[in-house]
Amino acid sequence: MAFEIFGYEISKKKDKAPQAAVVTPVTPRDDGASIVYSSDSGSYGAAAGYYGYQFDLDGVVRNESQMINQYRTIACFPEVDGAIEAIVNDAVIIEQGRDPVSLNLDGLPKQYHPLRDTIREHFDHVLNVLNFNDNCHDIFKRWYIDGRLYYYVMIDPKNPKKGIVDLKYIDPRKIRKVIEYQRENRNGIDVIVGQKSYYIFNDAGLQSAALGVKLSTDSIINVRSGLVDANTGEVISHLFKGIKPANQLKMMEDALVIYRITRAPERRVFYVDVGNLPGLKAEQYVNNVMNKFRNKVVYDAETGEVKNNRNYMSVCEDFFLPRREGGKATEIQTLPGGQSLNELADVEYFQKKLYQSLNVPRQRLLNDNVMSIGNPNEVTREELAFAKFIQRLRNRFNVLFKEALRIQLITTNCIRQSDWEKIRNCIYFEYQHDNYFEELKRIEVFNERMTQLQTADGFKGIYFSKEYIVRNILEMTQEEWEEIQQQMKQEKIDEAREASELENANAGDQESDDQFGQDSSEGEGDDGYNDFVSGNDSAPEEVDQEGDTTDTIDDTAEPNPGEDDFDRPATPGLKATM
């Protein structure tokens, strides 16, 4: 509400202009965010700040918190925990001396190649801030169970060029994303003309819209599972479809325990003859008989002692039934125990359903299953699907690295936001591979392609062209084929350069040896040998160690037909022994 005083108008501070957006009658949907609509003409909301907005945040947050609590509850079940451990162990590999994840910048545009080393240094800084090498298992497991991951980015306001100082984990039950859409009525139709996003955080938990701190979207890194409930539009965890089977399995196991306790022991049935005693007297008489025959020695499971007291389990007590005069006399019979205590078909059925809902091959979760290594034919379809599932999880989890790296590069003035938009899709993250079945699949496919290539190579130029073999047998794309051609061309150039350098080095060594021999001969003072080197015909005959004379070879003579140049003597007048 605005009012005027002394010629000035005092009113509430208006919000900033809405974010530019395409005018559309369809509300853009951001999965997992609370939606707020504002009226046309003016700022967002009609009350004081975001505290005055009216939307059903309480119900949504309460439901989301309950779902996260259920995820964490079933994650403690042995079967579910074993499946989660199998997934996390395949997704992030921890090996001595090797990073779980590395940066691949081979796809960067050429103008950004000088920045590759700098980008790698900043990525290493992000991993150090997260302490990812030590906590990668816990971080990935937390994200997989909750279905979302929040980090608060801490930057020194006095020196923002230092980049990210720390990344603080936020419990997803304490934070919520909110998107405000500004609507205008145009020709009787409400259209979206702007939007504004932020997060609401409360360390004590979100209970209402008025209790929370407003945080900008740039200060929060939000990594979601990628799964959305089609009915509510909320982000769900990969454990969502395992909630019902897990609860059913737990209920069946509890019922099985109760049944075994109540039906396993054999109990006695006492038929006590009470004659013509009235009801009250008959009951007292039966109680006296019951106290007389009751076994009073019990076993204390907590201390391991055998005690003589009356602390019994009611389900294991004997039965005492009165019998009137005229019937049979007092009789003791044995009530047999349960006959189907070894039937576990119903438990195994729900256990199988739970394993199917956890996205893990059932063979991995069976205790009696032995993994055989060395035969690629043993790779099952479930293992291939599991390898693809792990790759999808990694792609979704990469949002954590990309967002942290983006903030680090921009705050340190390494690149600008416009540069990041150009290179964001050229940055890849490589994880350590430990999936043995995935490696077997790759090797088997490669061997089959090589076998087909050898077969088709004999028909090249007759029935198949070179391009057909590359595209249909090797299944290479045009980019891959051009890259390989360029690599082979570069390898030939490098080999030719190495051969030329080696030949020049050998020629230089030969010249050095010749020069060394000439200098040595000049220093000896042998006039006859010097005259021979200078070309005089009166060169003396050389005598070998045995005293035989050697003939000289005239360099003026024509070489033998077919003799190469490098077979000639390198020095004029060089003699050869016969």
XYZ file of C-alpha atoms in Angstrom:
578
model
C 0.000 0.000 0.000
C 1.458 3.340 -1.079
C 0.853 6.712 0.507
C 2.101 10.260 -0.062
C 3.736 12.595 2.456
C 5.443 15.950 1.844
C 5.141 15.399 -1.869
C 6.845 11.993 -1.803
C 5.290 8.604 -2.400
C 6.267 5.741 -0.099
C 5.467 2.234 -1.291
C 6.731 -1.322 -1.124
C 9.854 -2.061 -3.107
C 8.933 -3.657 -6.397
C 10.454 -6.904 -7.507
C 12.822 -7.062 -10.403
C 11.568 -7.499 -13.906
C 10.489 -11.033 -14.724
C 12.849 -13.341 -16.481
C 12.413 -13.222 -20.217
C 10.333 -16.156 -21.405
C 8.363 -17.180 -24.445
C 4.730 -16.148 -24.151
C 2.713 -19.355 -23.899
C -0.652 -20.411 -22.464
C 0.929 -23.685 -21.253
C 2.601 -23.591 -17.851
C 6.206 -24.819 -18.154
C 6.742 -27.696 -15.745
C 9.834 -28.026 -13.602
C 9.747 -31.436 -12.000
C 9.754 -31.350 -8.216
C 9.196 -27.594 -7.840
C 6.267 -25.814 -6.231
C 4.363 -23.609 -8.661
C 3.185 -20.099 -7.745
C 1.035 -17.890 -9.997
C 0.938 -14.121 -9.759
C -1.679 -11.764 -11.129
C -1.084 -9.602 -14.158
C 0.051 -5.992 -14.054
C 2.656 -5.466 -11.421
C 5.095 -7.365 -9.340
C 4.931 -10.941 -8.171
C 2.448 -11.547 -5.380
C 0.077 -9.219 -3.669
C 1.316 -9.377 -0.098
C 4.607 -8.607 1.576
C 7.383 -10.502 -0.180
C 7.359 -14.219 -0.698
C 5.913 -14.715 2.771
C 2.539 -13.576 1.497
C 2.226 -16.077 -1.339
C -0.603 -18.543 -1.031
C 0.166 -22.013 -2.292
C -0.054 -25.526 -0.960
C 3.560 -25.914 0.051
C 2.786 -27.600 3.353
C 1.003 -30.608 1.867
C 3.561 -31.139 -0.876
C 6.552 -30.907 1.424
C 5.002 -33.173 4.029
C 4.323 -35.795 1.385
C 7.847 -35.487 -0.019
C 9.388 -35.770 3.444
C 7.358 -38.867 4.161
C 8.484 -40.444 0.898
C 12.146 -39.748 1.691
C 11.666 -41.308 5.126
C 10.192 -44.416 3.488
C 13.124 -44.616 1.078
C 15.568 -44.501 3.962
C 13.550 -47.049 5.933
C 13.453 -49.733 3.257
C 17.121 -49.043 2.456
C 17.891 -50.669 5.816
C 16.311 -53.984 4.761
C 19.016 -56.568 4.002
C 17.715 -57.370 0.501
C 17.384 -53.703 -0.466
C 20.725 -52.752 1.040
C 22.426 -55.549 -0.894
C 20.912 -54.290 -4.151
C 21.933 -50.686 -3.412
C 25.485 -51.764 -2.636
C 25.671 -53.706 -5.916
C 24.541 -50.627 -7.863
C 26.850 -48.182 -6.103
C 29.851 -50.505 -6.350
C 29.392 -50.762 -10.130
C 28.686 -47.044 -10.607
C 31.720 -45.643 -8.758
C 34.874 -47.734 -8.658
C 37.439 -47.141 -5.953
C 40.915 -48.389 -6.888
C 44.278 -47.670 -5.398
C 46.029 -44.784 -7.109
C 43.206 -44.036 -9.597
C 40.496 -41.378 -9.484
C 36.901 -42.659 -9.579
C 36.029 -40.105 -12.272
C 38.145 -38.126 -14.718
C 37.548 -35.329 -17.221
C 37.541 -35.899 -20.971
C 38.024 -32.712 -23.020
C 38.802 -34.253 -26.402
C 35.577 -32.850 -27.849
C 36.290 -29.203 -26.994
C 36.324 -26.743 -29.911
C 39.793 -25.829 -31.114
C 39.624 -22.271 -29.805
C 39.285 -23.661 -26.263
C 42.167 -26.152 -26.472
C 44.600 -23.809 -24.635
C 42.225 -23.921 -21.653
C 42.151 -27.692 -21.289
C 44.822 -27.868 -18.601
C 43.192 -25.007 -16.697
C 39.778 -26.676 -16.831
C 41.273 -29.917 -15.538
C 42.864 -28.043 -12.628
C 39.520 -26.499 -11.695
C 37.828 -29.882 -11.951
C 40.409 -31.351 -9.584
C 39.611 -28.470 -7.222
C 35.905 -29.401 -7.315
C 36.731 -33.029 -6.506
C 38.934 -31.907 -3.620
C 36.178 -29.690 -2.208
C 33.759 -32.608 -2.364
C 36.469 -34.980 -1.085
C 35.054 -37.227 -3.772
C 37.890 -39.737 -3.856
C 37.140 -40.702 -0.250
C 33.374 -40.069 -0.091
C 32.257 -41.047 -3.606
C 30.511 -44.195 -2.352
C 28.544 -42.334 0.335
C 27.623 -39.414 -1.956
C 26.337 -41.655 -4.748
C 24.472 -43.912 -2.316
C 22.793 -40.935 -0.640
C 21.685 -39.611 -4.032
C 20.366 -42.986 -5.154
C 18.315 -43.557 -1.989
C 16.762 -40.082 -1.677
C 16.368 -39.509 -5.405
C 17.771 -35.980 -5.087
C 20.901 -34.251 -3.866
C 21.358 -30.642 -2.751
C 24.588 -28.748 -2.146
C 24.965 -25.161 -1.002
C 27.801 -23.377 -2.838
C 29.990 -21.283 -0.541
C 32.040 -18.500 -2.160
C 34.140 -15.898 -0.361
C 32.384 -12.555 -1.051
C 35.608 -10.650 -0.394
C 37.545 -12.669 -2.936
C 35.162 -14.425 -5.324
C 38.000 -15.186 -7.746
C 39.096 -17.960 -5.405
C 36.125 -19.904 -6.684
C 34.223 -22.453 -4.629
C 35.395 -22.506 -1.030
C 33.138 -25.323 0.150
C 30.074 -27.349 -0.809
C 27.664 -27.994 2.070
C 25.249 -30.906 1.861
C 21.571 -30.036 2.511
C 19.004 -32.570 3.655
C 16.321 -32.684 0.904
C 13.618 -32.560 3.585
C 14.743 -29.037 4.520
C 14.764 -27.353 1.116
C 12.249 -26.806 -1.655
C 12.400 -25.192 -5.074
C 9.738 -22.642 -5.942
C 8.918 -21.211 -9.375
C 6.732 -18.128 -9.778
C 4.989 -17.581 -13.086
C 3.584 -14.185 -14.053
C 0.355 -14.424 -16.014
C -1.432 -11.910 -18.164
C -4.866 -12.061 -19.661
C -4.718 -11.569 -23.408
C -7.922 -11.841 -25.354
C -9.519 -13.790 -22.531
C -6.682 -16.310 -22.262
C -4.157 -16.432 -19.425
C -0.637 -16.652 -20.817
C 2.729 -16.986 -19.081
C 4.909 -13.929 -19.717
C 7.655 -14.353 -17.099
C 9.005 -16.548 -14.348
C 11.269 -16.380 -11.304
C 12.887 -19.281 -9.453
C 14.426 -19.637 -6.008
C 14.781 -22.091 -3.125
C 13.267 -22.007 0.356
C 15.423 -23.493 3.119
C 14.775 -24.087 6.796
C 17.243 -26.050 8.892
C 14.431 -27.173 11.202
C 12.385 -28.533 8.303
C 9.811 -26.949 6.039
C 6.368 -26.774 7.600
C 4.882 -23.676 5.983
C 5.719 -21.051 3.421
C 6.419 -18.410 6.041
C 9.245 -20.350 7.655
C 12.318 -20.374 5.468
C 15.235 -18.529 3.948
C 15.124 -17.522 0.325
C 18.165 -18.734 -1.646
C 19.031 -17.986 -5.247
C 19.208 -20.808 -7.772
C 22.896 -20.112 -8.476
C 23.784 -20.889 -4.861
C 22.244 -24.384 -4.944
C 23.348 -27.451 -6.908
C 20.363 -29.726 -7.401
C 20.895 -33.274 -8.726
C 17.686 -35.229 -9.346
C 17.129 -38.878 -10.125
C 15.313 -38.173 -13.386
C 12.204 -40.142 -12.340
C 8.917 -38.274 -11.941
C 5.601 -39.467 -10.553
C 3.129 -39.154 -13.422
C 0.246 -38.394 -11.047
C 1.791 -35.757 -8.785
C 4.716 -34.500 -10.867
C 7.071 -35.016 -7.927
C 10.592 -36.345 -8.201
C 10.800 -39.918 -6.945
C 13.664 -42.223 -6.107
C 14.630 -45.424 -7.878
C 13.486 -47.177 -4.689
C 9.917 -45.934 -5.149
C 8.696 -49.073 -6.898
C 10.339 -51.219 -4.246
C 8.383 -49.789 -1.311
C 5.353 -52.048 -1.696
C 7.252 -55.317 -2.352
C 9.599 -54.579 0.540
C 6.712 -53.985 2.957
C 4.894 -57.078 1.708
C 7.986 -59.217 2.146
C 8.515 -57.896 5.662
C 4.866 -58.617 6.543
C 5.130 -62.177 5.200
C 8.320 -62.791 7.157
C 6.711 -61.514 10.362
C 3.658 -63.699 9.771
C 5.930 -66.676 9.139
C 7.741 -66.118 12.438
C 4.481 -65.844 14.353
C 3.121 -68.977 12.719
C 6.263 -70.963 13.495
C 6.248 -69.869 17.130
C 2.592 -70.739 17.647
C 2.468 -73.958 15.622
C 5.957 -75.419 15.868
C 5.839 -76.873 19.429
C 3.701 -79.871 20.319
C 1.342 -79.074 23.191
C -0.755 -81.182 25.498
C -4.523 -81.125 25.850
C -5.873 -82.052 29.309
C -9.493 -83.146 29.470
C -10.263 -82.828 33.220
C -13.289 -84.664 34.609
C -15.161 -82.193 36.866
C -18.132 -84.444 37.597
C -21.229 -82.568 38.723
C -19.399 -79.600 40.211
C -21.005 -76.215 39.617
C -19.352 -73.859 37.175
C -17.294 -71.841 39.670
C -16.108 -74.914 41.518
C -15.311 -76.648 38.256
C -13.180 -73.721 37.120
C -11.262 -73.694 40.410
C -10.676 -77.417 40.150
C -9.324 -77.094 36.599
C -6.981 -74.293 37.714
C -5.636 -76.466 40.504
C -4.939 -79.279 38.070
C -3.321 -76.826 35.638
C -0.980 -75.442 38.300
C -0.079 -78.968 39.317
C 0.959 -80.176 35.873
C 2.423 -76.962 34.534
C 6.100 -77.112 33.686
C 7.749 -74.420 35.784
C 11.296 -74.625 34.412
C 11.858 -71.909 31.801
C 14.826 -70.670 29.785
C 15.808 -66.987 29.853
C 17.031 -66.078 26.372
C 18.539 -62.767 27.525
C 20.874 -64.181 30.164
C 21.086 -67.811 29.057
C 19.939 -69.049 32.458
C 17.324 -71.649 33.327
C 14.889 -70.227 35.833
C 12.106 -71.753 37.878
C 9.337 -69.170 37.712
C 5.994 -68.626 36.077
C 7.019 -66.272 33.250
C 5.616 -68.234 30.324
C 4.648 -67.439 26.752
C 0.907 -67.871 26.440
C 1.160 -69.360 22.942
C 3.170 -72.307 24.236
C 0.974 -73.228 27.208
C -0.991 -76.449 27.366
C -4.780 -76.579 27.077
C -6.961 -77.616 30.036
C -10.565 -78.367 29.180
C -13.254 -79.461 31.653
C -15.324 -82.578 30.948
C -18.691 -83.269 32.582
C -19.880 -86.469 34.220
C -21.228 -89.009 31.795
C -18.428 -88.526 29.325
C -14.979 -89.914 29.324
C -12.740 -89.717 32.339
C -9.710 -87.446 32.647
C -7.618 -87.743 29.486
C -4.393 -86.261 28.161
C -3.790 -85.921 24.424
C -0.994 -84.386 22.322
C -1.746 -81.563 19.894
C 0.648 -81.981 16.937
C 2.644 -79.028 15.628
C 2.379 -77.425 12.218
C 2.962 -79.765 9.300
C 3.883 -77.153 6.642
C 6.611 -75.192 8.398
C 9.059 -75.727 5.501
C 6.798 -74.089 2.918
C 8.442 -70.847 1.747
C 6.861 -70.433 -1.678
C 4.925 -67.318 -0.678
C 7.999 -65.697 0.880
C 10.119 -66.505 -2.163
C 7.444 -65.031 -4.428
C 7.539 -61.629 -2.709
C 11.319 -61.799 -2.508
C 11.493 -62.286 -6.274
C 9.164 -59.333 -6.826
C 11.373 -57.190 -4.602
C 14.485 -58.173 -6.549
C 12.766 -57.285 -9.819
C 11.874 -53.829 -8.497
C 15.451 -53.032 -7.468
C 16.934 -53.060 -11.015
C 19.621 -55.590 -10.040
C 20.059 -59.021 -11.682
C 18.545 -61.565 -9.348
C 21.563 -63.858 -9.677
C 23.696 -61.246 -7.946
C 21.504 -61.219 -4.844
C 21.366 -64.988 -4.349
C 23.804 -66.241 -1.752
C 24.314 -69.608 -3.473
C 25.111 -68.058 -6.852
C 28.702 -68.426 -8.061
C 30.037 -66.010 -10.652
C 31.904 -67.826 -13.434
C 34.540 -65.825 -15.296
C 35.983 -66.407 -18.731
C 33.058 -67.448 -20.922
C 31.346 -64.584 -22.752
C 28.387 -66.830 -23.580
C 27.369 -66.687 -19.937
C 26.471 -62.996 -20.152
C 22.745 -62.766 -19.516
C 20.259 -60.226 -20.752
C 19.796 -58.992 -17.200
C 23.490 -58.158 -16.963
C 23.395 -56.201 -20.213
C 20.355 -54.250 -19.022
C 22.082 -53.632 -15.694
C 25.160 -52.200 -17.442
C 22.946 -49.771 -19.379
C 21.132 -48.831 -16.187
C 24.455 -47.992 -14.502
C 25.393 -45.767 -17.448
C 22.084 -43.866 -17.173
C 22.694 -43.328 -13.471
C 26.127 -41.909 -14.192
C 24.745 -39.511 -16.776
C 22.216 -38.169 -14.278
C 24.814 -37.922 -11.522
C 27.132 -35.914 -13.806
C 24.918 -32.878 -13.156
C 26.775 -32.477 -9.851
C 30.138 -32.167 -11.603
C 28.888 -29.977 -14.436
C 27.164 -27.442 -12.211
C 30.073 -27.242 -9.774
C 32.547 -26.903 -12.641
C 30.418 -24.190 -14.271
C 30.349 -22.124 -11.084
C 34.071 -22.647 -10.527
C 35.069 -21.587 -14.061
C 32.828 -18.515 -14.156
C 33.676 -17.199 -10.672
C 37.404 -17.512 -11.349
C 37.026 -15.602 -14.651
C 38.339 -18.578 -16.598
C 35.414 -18.390 -19.032
C 32.172 -16.496 -19.414
C 28.631 -17.785 -19.320
C 28.393 -17.568 -23.091
C 31.537 -19.708 -23.386
C 30.099 -22.290 -21.043
C 27.025 -22.670 -23.211
C 29.318 -23.534 -26.118
C 31.417 -26.156 -24.321
C 28.986 -27.675 -21.814
C 27.969 -30.439 -24.224
C 31.590 -31.108 -25.173
C 32.673 -32.041 -21.651
C 32.506 -35.714 -20.730
C 33.176 -37.536 -17.498
C 34.824 -40.941 -17.582
C 34.294 -43.382 -14.728
C 36.454 -46.319 -13.851
C 34.980 -49.473 -15.356
C 34.638 -52.609 -13.298
C 31.652 -54.294 -14.889
C 33.087 -57.586 -16.078
C 30.031 -58.485 -18.132
C 30.154 -55.174 -19.977
C 33.765 -55.847 -20.882
C 32.883 -59.353 -22.091
C 30.125 -57.917 -24.262
C 32.472 -55.382 -25.832
C 35.114 -58.011 -26.566
C 32.598 -60.447 -28.032
C 31.088 -57.814 -30.326
C 34.540 -56.703 -31.485
C 35.606 -60.280 -32.274
C 32.437 -60.919 -34.275
C 32.968 -57.753 -36.292
C 36.557 -58.695 -37.052
C 35.432 -62.136 -38.226
C 32.835 -60.621 -40.542
C 35.386 -58.092 -41.782
C 37.800 -60.848 -42.793
C 35.014 -62.638 -44.655
C 33.776 -59.522 -46.446
C 37.278 -58.320 -47.330
C 37.551 -61.029 -50.001
C 34.460 -59.649 -51.742
C 35.492 -55.994 -51.557
C 35.185 -54.438 -54.981
C 33.025 -57.320 -56.200
C 29.891 -57.288 -54.067
C 30.731 -54.766 -51.333
C 32.202 -51.313 -51.444
C 34.619 -49.985 -48.858
C 32.033 -47.546 -47.574
C 29.453 -50.334 -47.164
C 31.893 -52.381 -45.057
C 32.696 -49.397 -42.858
C 29.070 -48.455 -42.259
C 27.346 -51.853 -41.985
C 29.983 -54.247 -40.676
C 32.192 -51.995 -38.560
C 29.186 -49.736 -37.855
C 31.243 -46.557 -37.858
C 29.738 -43.133 -38.227
C 30.996 -40.643 -40.767
C 32.731 -38.643 -38.039
C 34.469 -41.715 -36.639
C 35.662 -42.806 -40.083
C 37.002 -39.346 -40.915
C 38.763 -39.201 -37.552
C 40.412 -42.589 -38.141
C 41.488 -41.533 -41.651
C 43.043 -38.404 -40.209
C 44.819 -40.436 -37.528
C 46.247 -42.884 -40.086
C 47.403 -40.012 -42.278
C 49.104 -38.366 -39.333
C 50.740 -41.666 -38.359
C 52.228 -42.014 -41.871
C 53.608 -38.480 -41.671
C 55.112 -39.186 -38.252
C 56.663 -42.454 -39.467
C 58.179 -40.732 -42.528
C 59.573 -37.975 -40.302
C 61.106 -40.493 -37.916
C 62.648 -42.452 -40.792
C 64.129 -39.256 -42.262
C 65.562 -38.212 -38.927
C 67.057 -41.661 -38.431
C 68.639 -41.601 -41.925
C 70.117 -38.156 -41.342
C 71.490 -39.285 -38.010
C 73.134 -42.332 -39.632
C 74.582 -40.190 -42.436
C 76.025 -37.781 -39.887
C 77.646 -40.634 -37.993
C 79.172 -41.973 -41.231
C 80.628 -38.573 -42.127
C 82.077 -38.278 -38.649
C 83.725 -41.679 -38.973
C 85.177 -40.769 -42.406
C 86.491 -37.482 -41.137
C 88.002 -39.192 -38.131
C 89.754 -41.739 -40.385
C 91.133 -39.011 -42.662
C 92.536 -37.028 -39.729
C 94.184 -40.116 -38.318
C 95.869 -40.949 -41.627
C 97.249 -37.453 -41.992
C 98.786 -37.630 -38.541
C 100.677 -40.880 -39.199
C 103.106 -39.297 -41.757
C 102.953 -42.268 -44.183
C 103.941 -40.662 -47.483
C 103.066 -43.700 -49.532
C 99.566 -43.896 -48.081
C 99.079 -40.162 -48.516
C 100.112 -40.425 -52.152
C 97.619 -43.238 -52.567
C 94.787 -41.233 -51.042
C 95.694 -38.223 -53.197
C 95.235 -40.389 -56.301
C 98.825 -41.327 -57.256
C 99.134 -44.572 -59.255
C 102.182 -45.645 -57.239
C 100.155 -46.766 -54.281
C 101.901 -49.507 -52.344
C 100.459 -52.877 -51.798
C 99.002 -53.544 -48.355
C 100.131 -56.576 -46.451
C 97.799 -58.295 -44.040
C 98.811 -59.896 -40.786
C 99.590 -63.245 -42.449
C 101.931 -61.614 -44.968
C 99.692 -62.018 -47.988
C 99.372 -59.148 -50.336
C 95.993 -57.575 -51.139
C 94.906 -56.146 -54.423
C 93.618 -52.614 -54.709
C 90.323 -51.734 -56.254
C 90.312 -49.012 -58.851
C 87.514 -46.569 -58.162
C 87.494 -45.544 -61.780
C 86.230 -48.945 -62.810
C 82.613 -49.214 -63.703
C 80.399 -50.907 -61.117
C 78.931 -54.289 -61.812
C 75.669 -54.297 -63.710
C 72.749 -53.982 -61.307
C 74.918 -52.821 -58.417
C 73.326 -50.109 -56.231
C 75.054 -46.862 -55.487
C 75.287 -47.545 -51.782
C 77.283 -50.743 -52.548
C 80.204 -48.708 -53.916
C 83.187 -47.905 -51.659
C 82.452 -44.663 -49.785
C 86.089 -43.424 -50.043
C 88.074 -43.233 -53.328
C 90.881 -45.776 -53.441
C 89.406 -47.893 -50.589
C 90.960 -51.356 -50.728
C 89.215 -54.624 -50.148
C 90.846 -57.875 -49.218
C 90.309 -60.855 -51.474
